[in-house]
Each structure stands twice: as structure tokens, then as C-alpha cells.
Amino acid sequence: MDFKADYDRLAEKLTAKGISVDDVKAKLKAQHIETPSWGYGNGGTRFKVFAWEGAARNIYEKIDDAAYIHKLSGIAPSIAIHIPWDKVDDYDGLGEYAKSKGIAIGAVNPNFFQDDQYKLGSLTNPSPAIREEAMGHMIECCEIMGKTGSKLLSLWFADGTNYAGQDSIRERKHRLEQGLMETTKYLPAGSRMLIEYKFFEPAFYHTDLADWGMAYAMALKCGAQAQVLVDTGHHAQGTNIAHIVSFLLDERRLGGFHFNARRYADDDLIVGTNNPYELFEIYSELVQAGDKADDVAYMIDQSHNIEPKLEAMLLSVLNCQTAYARALIVDYKKLADLQLAGDVLGAQQVMVDAFDTDIRPLLMQVRTEKGLDPNPLAAYRADEYVKKVAKERGITISAGSALQ
Ligand code: PSV
Ligand code: MN
């Protein structure tokens, strides 16, 4: 596809608005989206896991797949790991393996929701012995960070209760504070701890970290190394996520994202499919926050059930790229003038104008300048990698579990 003429026209249009095309391209080239190891193995819903031929069977194959997504997209140079799903004997070797494939180990995600002892919670469990076990796992994950070179500890707790009176909500809050503050002692130097929240599920009466305000309050208690992680699937219907993002960014407490799309609950659908405008709103807040967004970690949190795994992950990464590009070409100067003039719909149109702009030629130009195929999805479909791994790995039969 010849996109050069279209790119030149777009570049001219942007320049006329006072937007530096070189600056926009430099930012797009530096974009970094982390993919999750759990998106490469067989995972699905609690009803059925449909095995995908060629799905990665272990963390090394997951790293291979993540490296492949990076090779095609040019913007996915790290992989998040989940412990114990990705447990190995040699974590130094794991870090080296990732490096040899051209990517890094990103966030380390402890798993506090799978083992029997966590039925009534992990850090908030009424039993001191179980809380201690949970802390032991936390410390293990901090050590794994040190060995793999990870700079992020990404925390999500399934902790909560199903019925009023089941446990003391206030006592659980105190236990959580204590556990999180204790965790900061084990974080490797220069690393951060991201606190994720979710308003319900698997607990249905109360969740110990139900929303961003609770995660923010915990982060404040834990000091500068603690920040909030926003998973786009973890909010009630209609929540304005861009607002939460803007607030946290301004307070320098937005640590990262788990991107996905939702319609009903924590659906984990491909980000930017049914929520492209929401994703654009979020990215425009990030762009406007300037250096306050410098350390934000952008991670995908999706585990696909019926979608081809690698194509789904590639599309997710590319949808983030599209949203970022649209946010970068908003005429923020004009926006500020219209805001000052109180022009409600004029300002809204500035946003829509950027969103409606066909930025595909710009993205193709950026990829070409990076030495990539301008159309990664077509390159993926024309490539042999998927066929190769299908042959090598075959079908791994999984039990009917939502997990791997
Ligand atoms: C929980 O729903 C969550 O969003 C957390 O981030 C977990 O670590 C991840 O999904 C994988 O289960
Ligand atoms: Mn998540």
C-alpha cells in the first residue's frame, strides 16, 4: 500500500496547526506496551478453555511469543510474569533468556488468588499464619525482581468477603496496610510497587481494594515507591476512567495500566475494540500530563479464549499505538483557547477532529522509519511463525479452568 502521499498530506495539515510531526513521530517510536505472559498460554473462562494450537506451554515459549509481538510491532519490548504460573529454578537465567530474545522481564505479578489457603483472603486473611505465608510469597517475588532485572511489582488481591459480617472490614484494612508497608522493605532499589484495585469479583459483598481511592490511600501510606495501577476492566459501568487517570497523574501516583476492553464486567477483550474513544480519552490525559506521565507502565492484561492468541495480542498493542497517535495530534493549543472562551462544543470538536483523523499513514511512516513492516497484521498473517509454533508445540489439553 502506498501511504507516502497520504502521510505527506497529513504531515502538512499537522504542521499548519503548529504540531511538530517530528516530535509526534519520536514519541510514537518511544512508545512501550508490555504484554502479559498469561496471554500467551491457554486461558479462557470458567466455563471452558478452548485450547489454541501452538499456545505457549511454559515461560520460555511465552517469552518467544512476546519477542515475536515486539518484532512485528516494535513497541512491545517487555513481558509481565505471574508467579507461580511462570515459576522457574533459575531466574537469573530467565532474565538472560528474555534479553537474548530482545526483550526484558517487566512487572512481576505475585499470585494471591489461586491457592487453597487464600479462600478467605491473603494479606487480609483473619489467620496470622496465612498472612505470613502471603508475605513469604511477596518477598519471593521481590527477590525474583532483583534476579530478573524487573523494576515493577504489580499487586492485585482477590481479597474480600461475600456477606455482611463475614469479617471485619476495618480489621482487614489494617492488615492490608501492614502487609503493603512491610512489602516496601523488600522492593529492590529503584523499583516500584503498583497497587491494583477491582470493584468486585471474586468477592461479592466487599473487596478490600475496591477502587482507585482505596489503592491511592494505600499508596500514600507506603511512600513514594507505591503507586496505583488502573486496570480498565475493573470499574463499574459508566465510570470515567480518563478522570481517574488525570487525577492520579497530577498527584504523581499513576504507576501503570492494565489495558483491556469490557462491556459487562472484567471481560478482558481486546483493548481498543469496543472502547476506542475511551482509550483515546485516557491517552489524551497522559499526553497532557507531560513529564508526570514519564514513568507510567503500559501493560496489556488480557487472556483470550476464542481469539487466536498472537494476533489478538498484536492487535491489542497496535490499538494502543493508534490511541496514542490520535492523542498526540490533538490541537491542544486550540483546545486551551476554546476552554478559556467557554466554547463547550468547539472544544469537544477539537477532540473529535483528532480522533476522526486517519492516522494510519503516520503509523506506517513511523514503522517504516523503524525498519518494520508498515502493516504488522498483514505481516503476521503472511508469516510462518504461527504455523511453526503450532507444529512444534501442538495442542496442550487444559482442564476447564479460567486459569492456566
Ligand atoms: C485480576 O482480574 C487481574 O486483572 C489481575 O491483574 C491479575 O493479576 C490478572 O487479572 C491476571 O489474572
Ligand atoms: Mn489486571
Tab-separated table of C-alpha atoms and ligand atoms in Angstrom:
chain	number	residue	atom	x	y	z
A	1	MET	CA	0.000	0.000	0.000
A	2	ASP	CA	1.364	3.369	-0.953
A	3	PHE	CA	0.871	5.603	2.023
A	4	LYS	CA	3.524	8.235	1.297
A	5	ALA	CA	1.238	10.780	-0.381
A	6	ASP	CA	-1.315	10.428	2.422
A	7	TYR	CA	1.433	10.784	5.029
A	8	ASP	CA	2.741	13.953	3.368
A	9	ARG	CA	-0.763	15.460	3.315
A	10	LEU	CA	-1.298	14.639	6.998
A	11	ALA	CA	2.132	15.977	7.968
A	12	GLU	CA	1.312	19.216	6.152
A	13	LYS	CA	-2.037	19.508	7.934
A	14	LEU	CA	-0.434	18.951	11.341
A	15	THR	CA	2.398	21.381	10.659
A	16	ALA	CA	-0.142	24.042	9.685
A	17	LYS	CA	-1.702	23.590	13.146
A	18	GLY	CA	1.674	24.125	14.813
A	19	ILE	CA	2.050	20.435	15.739
A	20	SER	CA	5.604	19.146	15.292
A	21	VAL	CA	5.452	15.961	13.203
A	22	ASP	CA	8.995	15.040	14.230
A	23	ASP	CA	8.015	15.301	17.862
A	24	VAL	CA	4.914	13.153	17.327
A	25	LYS	CA	6.977	10.532	15.478
A	26	ALA	CA	9.684	10.500	18.156
A	27	LYS	CA	7.057	9.893	20.830
A	28	LEU	CA	5.428	7.108	18.842
A	29	LYS	CA	8.807	5.476	18.304
A	30	ALA	CA	9.498	5.536	22.042
A	31	GLN	CA	6.134	4.011	22.987
A	32	HIS	CA	6.339	0.887	25.187
A	33	ILE	CA	3.491	-1.563	25.728
A	34	GLU	CA	4.138	-4.602	27.912
A	35	THR	CA	2.426	-7.870	27.075
A	36	PRO	CA	1.423	-10.449	29.731
A	37	SER	CA	2.841	-13.961	29.886
A	38	TRP	CA	-0.650	-15.222	30.765
A	39	GLY	CA	-1.953	-14.020	27.387
A	40	TYR	CA	0.245	-16.490	25.523
A	41	GLY	CA	-0.745	-19.717	27.270
A	42	ASN	CA	-4.104	-21.419	27.116
A	43	GLY	CA	-6.539	-19.480	29.269
A	44	GLY	CA	-10.192	-18.669	28.991
A	45	THR	CA	-13.357	-18.525	31.018
A	46	ARG	CA	-14.503	-20.591	33.979
A	47	PHE	CA	-16.824	-22.464	31.614
A	48	LYS	CA	-14.325	-23.753	29.105
A	49	VAL	CA	-10.792	-23.198	27.968
A	50	PHE	CA	-10.507	-23.645	24.220
A	51	ALA	CA	-7.021	-24.903	23.526
A	52	TRP	CA	-5.180	-22.999	20.829
A	53	GLU	CA	-2.819	-24.986	18.663
A	54	GLY	CA	0.639	-23.629	19.327
A	55	ALA	CA	-0.192	-21.891	22.621
A	56	ALA	CA	2.950	-21.410	24.715
A	57	ARG	CA	3.459	-24.214	27.234
A	58	ASN	CA	5.986	-22.565	29.521
A	59	ILE	CA	7.537	-19.195	30.289
A	60	TYR	CA	10.321	-19.646	27.736
A	61	GLU	CA	7.807	-20.139	24.929
A	62	LYS	CA	5.818	-17.194	26.287
A	63	ILE	CA	8.960	-15.078	26.041
A	64	ASP	CA	9.462	-16.295	22.448
A	65	ASP	CA	5.926	-15.194	21.607
A	66	ALA	CA	6.290	-11.840	23.337
A	67	ALA	CA	9.545	-11.275	21.439
A	68	TYR	CA	7.692	-12.060	18.218
A	69	ILE	CA	4.997	-9.471	19.015
A	70	HIS	CA	7.789	-6.980	19.665
A	71	LYS	CA	9.492	-7.877	16.393
A	72	LEU	CA	6.293	-7.109	14.483
A	73	SER	CA	5.117	-4.049	16.415
A	74	GLY	CA	8.443	-2.565	17.512
A	75	ILE	CA	6.809	-1.250	20.713
A	76	ALA	CA	6.385	-4.286	22.991
A	77	PRO	CA	9.881	-4.826	24.460
A	78	SER	CA	8.898	-6.447	27.759
A	79	ILE	CA	6.797	-9.237	29.213
A	80	ALA	CA	4.995	-9.307	32.573
A	81	ILE	CA	5.289	-12.542	34.512
A	82	HIS	CA	2.933	-14.194	37.003
A	83	ILE	CA	4.330	-16.246	39.887
A	84	PRO	CA	3.846	-19.207	40.380
A	85	TRP	CA	2.447	-19.675	36.839
A	86	ASP	CA	5.876	-18.738	35.453
A	87	LYS	CA	7.976	-20.252	38.218
A	88	VAL	CA	11.453	-21.484	37.199
A	89	ASP	CA	14.522	-22.680	39.082
A	90	ASP	CA	16.877	-20.133	37.599
A	91	TYR	CA	15.574	-16.546	37.497
A	92	ASP	CA	18.923	-15.024	36.524
A	93	GLY	CA	18.809	-17.378	33.547
A	94	LEU	CA	15.237	-16.332	32.790
A	95	GLY	CA	16.244	-12.676	32.644
A	96	GLU	CA	19.158	-13.613	30.383
A	97	TYR	CA	16.888	-15.679	28.146
A	98	ALA	CA	14.498	-12.742	27.694
A	99	LYS	CA	17.443	-10.456	26.946
A	100	SER	CA	18.773	-12.870	24.331
A	101	LYS	CA	15.363	-12.638	22.620
A	102	GLY	CA	15.499	-8.842	22.609
A	103	ILE	CA	13.003	-8.183	25.386
A	104	ALA	CA	13.049	-7.616	29.159
A	105	ILE	CA	11.163	-9.078	32.083
A	106	GLY	CA	8.663	-6.420	33.098
A	107	ALA	CA	6.274	-6.485	36.020
A	108	VAL	CA	6.379	-9.385	38.444
A	109	ASN	CA	2.821	-10.318	39.479
A	110	PRO	CA	2.529	-12.368	42.672
A	111	ASN	CA	-0.493	-14.658	42.680
A	112	PHE	CA	-2.588	-14.396	45.830
A	113	PHE	CA	-5.777	-15.899	44.461
A	114	GLN	CA	-5.131	-19.439	43.415
A	115	ASP	CA	-4.030	-21.422	46.431
A	116	ASP	CA	-6.467	-23.051	48.846
A	117	GLN	CA	-5.177	-21.140	51.843
A	118	TYR	CA	-6.319	-17.852	50.257
A	119	LYS	CA	-10.014	-18.766	50.373
A	120	LEU	CA	-10.658	-16.061	52.971
A	121	GLY	CA	-8.005	-13.697	51.701
A	122	SER	CA	-4.232	-13.327	51.551
A	123	LEU	CA	-2.746	-10.226	53.214
A	124	THR	CA	-6.150	-9.558	54.776
A	125	ASN	CA	-6.842	-13.152	55.889
A	126	PRO	CA	-8.043	-13.404	59.508
A	127	SER	CA	-5.353	-16.032	60.162
A	128	PRO	CA	-1.916	-14.588	61.056
A	129	ALA	CA	-0.258	-17.761	59.726
A	130	ILE	CA	-1.838	-17.355	56.283
A	131	ARG	CA	-0.964	-13.666	56.218
A	132	GLU	CA	2.602	-14.688	56.917
A	133	GLU	CA	2.528	-17.167	54.045
A	134	ALA	CA	1.253	-14.426	51.763
A	135	MET	CA	4.113	-12.173	52.901
A	136	GLY	CA	6.522	-15.006	52.161
A	137	HIS	CA	5.246	-15.145	48.575
A	138	MET	CA	5.518	-11.368	48.332
A	139	ILE	CA	9.151	-11.451	49.453
A	140	GLU	CA	9.863	-14.283	46.995
A	141	CYS	CA	8.503	-12.064	44.195
A	142	CYS	CA	10.663	-9.120	45.302
A	143	GLU	CA	13.685	-11.431	45.087
A	144	ILE	CA	12.618	-12.539	41.613
A	145	MET	CA	12.517	-8.872	40.609
A	146	GLY	CA	16.120	-8.492	41.715
A	147	LYS	CA	17.229	-11.563	39.757
A	148	THR	CA	15.319	-10.874	36.538
A	149	GLY	CA	16.005	-7.140	36.467
A	150	SER	CA	12.314	-6.269	36.880
A	151	LYS	CA	11.538	-2.823	38.244
A	152	LEU	CA	7.856	-3.384	38.956
A	153	LEU	CA	5.926	-5.373	41.496
A	154	SER	CA	2.324	-5.483	40.313
A	155	LEU	CA	-0.167	-6.294	43.064
A	156	TRP	CA	-3.720	-7.474	42.752
A	157	PHE	CA	-5.650	-9.085	45.589
A	158	ALA	CA	-8.793	-11.147	45.241
A	159	ASP	CA	-9.325	-10.444	48.948
A	160	GLY	CA	-12.802	-9.569	50.135
A	161	THR	CA	-15.932	-11.068	51.653
A	162	ASN	CA	-19.207	-12.443	50.334
A	163	TYR	CA	-21.543	-11.491	53.180
A	164	ALA	CA	-22.006	-8.673	55.653
A	165	GLY	CA	-20.461	-9.702	58.943
A	166	GLN	CA	-18.206	-12.358	57.405
A	167	ASP	CA	-15.148	-10.481	58.651
A	168	SER	CA	-14.281	-7.026	59.967
A	169	ILE	CA	-13.767	-4.698	57.014
A	170	ARG	CA	-11.767	-2.299	59.187
A	171	GLU	CA	-9.507	-5.023	60.558
A	172	ARG	CA	-8.893	-6.258	57.023
A	173	LYS	CA	-7.933	-2.729	56.013
A	174	HIS	CA	-5.394	-2.603	58.846
A	175	ARG	CA	-3.956	-5.990	57.848
A	176	LEU	CA	-3.611	-4.824	54.247
A	177	GLU	CA	-1.872	-1.598	55.274
A	178	GLN	CA	0.547	-3.552	57.394
A	179	GLY	CA	1.313	-6.077	54.639
A	180	LEU	CA	1.806	-3.434	51.973
A	181	MET	CA	4.012	-1.251	54.163
A	182	GLU	CA	6.074	-4.311	55.047
A	183	THR	CA	6.433	-5.108	51.321
A	184	THR	CA	8.178	-1.813	50.607
A	185	LYS	CA	11.141	-3.012	52.716
A	186	TYR	CA	11.836	-5.762	50.198
A	187	LEU	CA	11.493	-3.813	46.948
A	188	PRO	CA	14.775	-3.689	45.012
A	189	ALA	CA	16.338	-0.235	44.783
A	190	GLY	CA	14.818	1.951	42.100
A	191	SER	CA	11.762	-0.254	41.708
A	192	ARG	CA	8.098	0.481	42.262
A	193	MET	CA	5.096	-1.308	43.657
A	194	LEU	CA	1.837	-0.868	41.750
A	195	ILE	CA	-1.426	-1.384	43.622
A	196	GLU	CA	-4.339	-2.577	41.502
A	197	TYR	CA	-7.995	-2.411	42.508
A	198	LYS	CA	-11.172	-4.106	41.350
A	199	PHE	CA	-14.684	-3.323	42.493
A	200	PHE	CA	-15.989	-6.875	42.675
A	201	GLU	CA	-15.180	-10.474	41.805
A	202	PRO	CA	-14.333	-12.979	43.092
A	203	ALA	CA	-15.668	-11.430	46.317
A	204	PHE	CA	-19.227	-10.128	46.015
A	205	TYR	CA	-20.022	-8.232	49.231
A	206	HIS	CA	-16.905	-6.155	49.606
A	207	THR	CA	-13.465	-6.156	48.006
A	208	ASP	CA	-10.596	-4.948	50.214
A	209	LEU	CA	-9.222	-2.733	47.443
A	210	ALA	CA	-12.386	-1.860	45.580
A	211	ASP	CA	-11.477	1.368	43.821
A	212	TRP	CA	-8.724	3.800	42.929
A	213	GLY	CA	-9.305	5.866	46.065
A	214	MET	CA	-8.520	2.904	48.310
A	215	ALA	CA	-5.464	1.996	46.240
A	216	TYR	CA	-4.367	5.639	46.365
A	217	ALA	CA	-4.789	5.799	50.147
A	218	MET	CA	-2.645	2.654	50.491
A	219	ALA	CA	-0.021	4.095	48.145
A	220	LEU	CA	0.197	7.272	50.243
A	221	LYS	CA	0.827	5.212	53.358
A	222	CYS	CA	3.529	3.179	51.635
A	223	GLY	CA	5.613	6.085	50.383
A	224	ALA	CA	6.984	7.236	47.047
A	225	GLN	CA	7.702	3.762	45.666
A	226	ALA	CA	3.985	2.872	45.740
A	227	GLN	CA	1.564	3.922	43.029
A	228	VAL	CA	-1.838	2.953	41.664
A	229	LEU	CA	-2.426	0.591	38.763
A	230	VAL	CA	-5.543	1.207	36.680
A	231	ASP	CA	-6.972	-1.887	35.015
A	232	THR	CA	-9.515	-0.575	32.520
A	233	GLY	CA	-11.755	-3.591	33.129
A	234	HIS	CA	-12.068	-3.046	36.868
A	235	HIS	CA	-14.698	-0.317	37.070
A	236	ALA	CA	-18.439	-0.122	37.330
A	237	GLN	CA	-20.424	0.617	34.188
A	238	GLY	CA	-20.089	4.225	33.092
A	239	THR	CA	-17.056	5.130	35.228
A	240	ASN	CA	-14.988	7.923	33.694
A	241	ILE	CA	-11.543	6.295	33.664
A	242	ALA	CA	-9.869	9.287	31.990
A	243	HIS	CA	-10.841	11.384	35.006
A	244	ILE	CA	-9.249	8.897	37.413
A	245	VAL	CA	-6.149	8.845	35.228
A	246	SER	CA	-5.911	12.626	35.140
A	247	PHE	CA	-6.257	12.914	38.931
A	248	LEU	CA	-3.680	10.239	39.694
A	249	LEU	CA	-1.233	11.611	37.143
A	250	ASP	CA	-1.443	15.046	38.666
A	251	GLU	CA	-0.692	13.563	42.089
A	252	ARG	CA	2.185	11.547	40.537
A	253	ARG	CA	0.563	8.357	41.781
A	254	LEU	CA	-0.380	6.753	38.492
A	255	GLY	CA	2.020	3.846	38.213
A	256	GLY	CA	0.604	1.909	35.335
A	257	PHE	CA	-2.210	0.376	33.361
A	258	HIS	CA	-3.676	-2.976	32.648
A	259	PHE	CA	-5.379	-2.394	29.325
A	260	ASN	CA	-8.312	-4.406	28.047
A	261	ALA	CA	-11.859	-3.746	26.844
A	262	ARG	CA	-15.086	-4.508	28.645
A	263	ARG	CA	-18.810	-4.356	28.089
A	264	TYR	CA	-20.263	-6.110	31.151
A	265	ALA	CA	-17.599	-6.820	33.779
A	266	ASP	CA	-13.929	-7.794	33.680
A	267	ASP	CA	-14.322	-9.134	30.136
A	268	ASP	CA	-10.643	-8.932	29.127
A	269	LEU	CA	-11.500	-8.266	25.487
A	270	ILE	CA	-9.020	-6.727	23.076
A	271	VAL	CA	-8.293	-3.162	24.155
A	272	GLY	CA	-9.489	-0.501	21.744
A	273	THR	CA	-12.077	-2.706	20.054
A	274	ASN	CA	-15.332	-1.646	21.678
A	275	ASN	CA	-13.778	1.259	23.623
A	276	PRO	CA	-11.618	3.194	21.122
A	277	TYR	CA	-12.866	6.609	22.256
A	278	GLU	CA	-12.326	5.761	25.913
A	279	LEU	CA	-8.779	4.697	25.156
A	280	PHE	CA	-8.222	7.935	23.247
A	281	GLU	CA	-9.565	9.963	26.207
A	282	ILE	CA	-7.146	8.157	28.523
A	283	TYR	CA	-4.186	8.744	26.212
A	284	SER	CA	-5.045	12.391	25.778
A	285	GLU	CA	-4.867	12.829	29.573
A	286	LEU	CA	-1.472	11.117	29.510
A	287	VAL	CA	-0.212	13.404	26.759
A	288	GLN	CA	-1.437	16.496	28.583
A	289	ALA	CA	0.215	15.407	31.829
A	290	GLY	CA	3.671	15.888	30.251
A	291	ASP	CA	6.548	14.591	32.392
A	292	LYS	CA	4.145	13.465	35.123
A	293	ALA	CA	3.408	10.521	32.816
A	294	ASP	CA	7.076	9.652	32.230
A	295	ASP	CA	7.187	6.590	34.483
A	296	VAL	CA	3.783	5.136	33.693
A	297	ALA	CA	3.952	1.441	32.778
A	298	TYR	CA	1.583	0.421	29.992
A	299	MET	CA	0.602	-3.216	30.234
A	300	ILE	CA	-1.952	-5.372	28.489
A	301	ASP	CA	-3.951	-7.644	30.799
A	302	GLN	CA	-5.891	-9.972	28.541
A	303	SER	CA	-6.203	-13.717	28.347
A	304	HIS	CA	-8.096	-14.649	25.216
A	305	ASN	CA	-10.443	-17.552	24.904
A	306	ILE	CA	-11.763	-17.726	21.311
A	307	GLU	CA	-9.321	-15.324	19.642
A	308	PRO	CA	-6.073	-16.511	18.019
A	309	LYS	CA	-3.638	-15.633	20.783
A	310	LEU	CA	-0.808	-13.944	18.943
A	311	GLU	CA	-2.944	-11.980	16.520
A	312	ALA	CA	-5.113	-10.812	19.431
A	313	MET	CA	-2.048	-9.622	21.351
A	314	LEU	CA	-0.594	-7.881	18.313
A	315	LEU	CA	-3.891	-6.118	17.650
A	316	SER	CA	-4.043	-5.005	21.296
A	317	VAL	CA	-0.598	-3.439	21.087
A	318	LEU	CA	-1.433	-1.745	17.790
A	319	ASN	CA	-4.702	-0.375	19.164
A	320	CYS	CA	-2.730	1.313	21.949
A	321	GLN	CA	-0.450	2.781	19.307
A	322	THR	CA	-3.455	4.124	17.387
A	323	ALA	CA	-4.957	5.681	20.519
A	324	TYR	CA	-1.627	7.307	21.418
A	325	ALA	CA	-1.184	8.701	17.897
A	326	ARG	CA	-4.671	10.214	17.958
A	327	ALA	CA	-3.977	11.771	21.371
A	328	LEU	CA	-0.670	13.203	20.154
A	329	ILE	CA	-2.283	15.064	17.248
A	330	VAL	CA	-4.952	16.839	19.294
A	331	ASP	CA	-4.607	20.594	18.774
A	332	TYR	CA	-4.046	21.295	22.484
A	333	LYS	CA	-3.313	24.955	21.895
A	334	LYS	CA	-6.666	25.489	20.185
A	335	LEU	CA	-8.300	23.381	22.882
A	336	ALA	CA	-6.954	25.663	25.621
A	337	ASP	CA	-8.236	28.768	23.798
A	338	LEU	CA	-11.694	27.278	23.376
A	339	GLN	CA	-11.780	26.180	27.013
A	340	LEU	CA	-10.956	29.732	28.073
A	341	ALA	CA	-13.690	31.066	25.818
A	342	GLY	CA	-16.147	28.593	27.341
A	343	ASP	CA	-16.829	27.059	23.944
A	344	VAL	CA	-18.177	23.696	25.057
A	345	LEU	CA	-18.828	22.150	21.674
A	346	GLY	CA	-15.906	23.810	19.929
A	347	ALA	CA	-13.591	22.144	22.454
A	348	GLN	CA	-15.345	18.822	22.047
A	349	GLN	CA	-14.919	19.086	18.272
A	350	VAL	CA	-11.158	19.545	18.658
A	351	MET	CA	-11.070	16.152	20.352
A	352	VAL	CA	-13.327	14.543	17.744
A	353	ASP	CA	-11.260	16.038	14.928
A	354	ALA	CA	-8.123	14.278	16.200
A	355	PHE	CA	-9.997	11.041	16.840
A	356	ASP	CA	-11.519	11.095	13.349
A	357	THR	CA	-8.202	11.751	11.617
A	358	ASP	CA	-6.915	8.821	9.603
A	359	ILE	CA	-3.581	8.341	11.359
A	360	ARG	CA	-2.745	5.084	9.573
A	361	PRO	CA	-0.318	6.781	7.106
A	362	LEU	CA	1.511	8.360	10.069
A	363	LEU	CA	1.827	4.996	11.806
A	364	MET	CA	3.010	3.366	8.590
A	365	GLN	CA	5.653	6.052	8.209
A	366	VAL	CA	6.795	5.589	11.827
A	367	ARG	CA	7.070	1.818	11.368
A	368	THR	CA	8.949	2.197	8.110
A	369	GLU	CA	11.407	4.576	9.754
A	370	LYS	CA	11.888	1.961	12.485
A	371	GLY	CA	12.668	-0.671	9.859
A	372	LEU	CA	9.398	-2.532	10.412
A	373	ASP	CA	6.720	-3.712	8.055
A	374	PRO	CA	4.234	-0.825	7.789
A	375	ASN	CA	1.347	-3.257	8.243
A	376	PRO	CA	2.191	-5.632	11.137
A	377	LEU	CA	-1.125	-7.507	10.988
A	378	ALA	CA	-0.643	-8.347	7.319
A	379	ALA	CA	2.980	-9.285	8.053
A	380	TYR	CA	1.771	-11.596	10.802
A	381	ARG	CA	-0.750	-13.262	8.511
A	382	ALA	CA	1.833	-13.735	5.790
A	383	ASP	CA	4.415	-15.105	8.203
A	384	GLU	CA	5.215	-18.706	9.111
A	385	TYR	CA	5.696	-18.199	12.885
A	386	VAL	CA	2.184	-19.255	13.885
A	387	LYS	CA	2.315	-22.373	11.707
A	388	LYS	CA	5.772	-23.169	13.032
A	389	VAL	CA	4.774	-22.992	16.710
A	390	ALA	CA	1.551	-24.909	16.029
A	391	LYS	CA	3.637	-27.725	14.622
A	392	GLU	CA	6.282	-27.611	17.330
A	393	ARG	CA	4.019	-27.169	20.340
A	394	GLY	CA	0.805	-28.871	19.222
A	395	ILE	CA	-2.334	-28.711	21.338
A	396	THR	CA	-1.980	-28.623	25.102
A	397	ILE	CA	-5.092	-30.029	26.687
A	398	SER	CA	-6.171	-27.872	29.594
A	399	ALA	CA	-8.771	-28.584	32.220
A	400	GLY	CA	-11.862	-26.393	32.235
A	401	SER	CA	-10.351	-23.649	34.297
A	402	ALA	CA	-10.205	-19.912	33.878
A	403	LEU	CA	-6.567	-20.100	34.759
A	404	GLN	CA	-3.718	-21.813	33.048
B	1	PSV	C1	-7.434	-9.674	38.037
B	1	PSV	O1	-8.657	-9.674	37.392
B	1	PSV	C2	-6.320	-9.207	37.142
B	1	PSV	O2	-6.689	-8.037	36.484
B	1	PSV	C3	-5.032	-9.011	37.906
B	1	PSV	O3	-4.243	-8.052	37.306
B	1	PSV	C4	-4.377	-10.333	37.759
B	1	PSV	O4	-3.047	-10.330	38.078
B	1	PSV	C5	-4.671	-10.601	36.288
B	1	PSV	O5	-6.021	-10.189	36.166
B	1	PSV	C6	-4.489	-11.998	35.809
B	1	PSV	O6	-5.402	-12.880	36.425
B	2	MN	MN	-5.292	-6.555	35.866
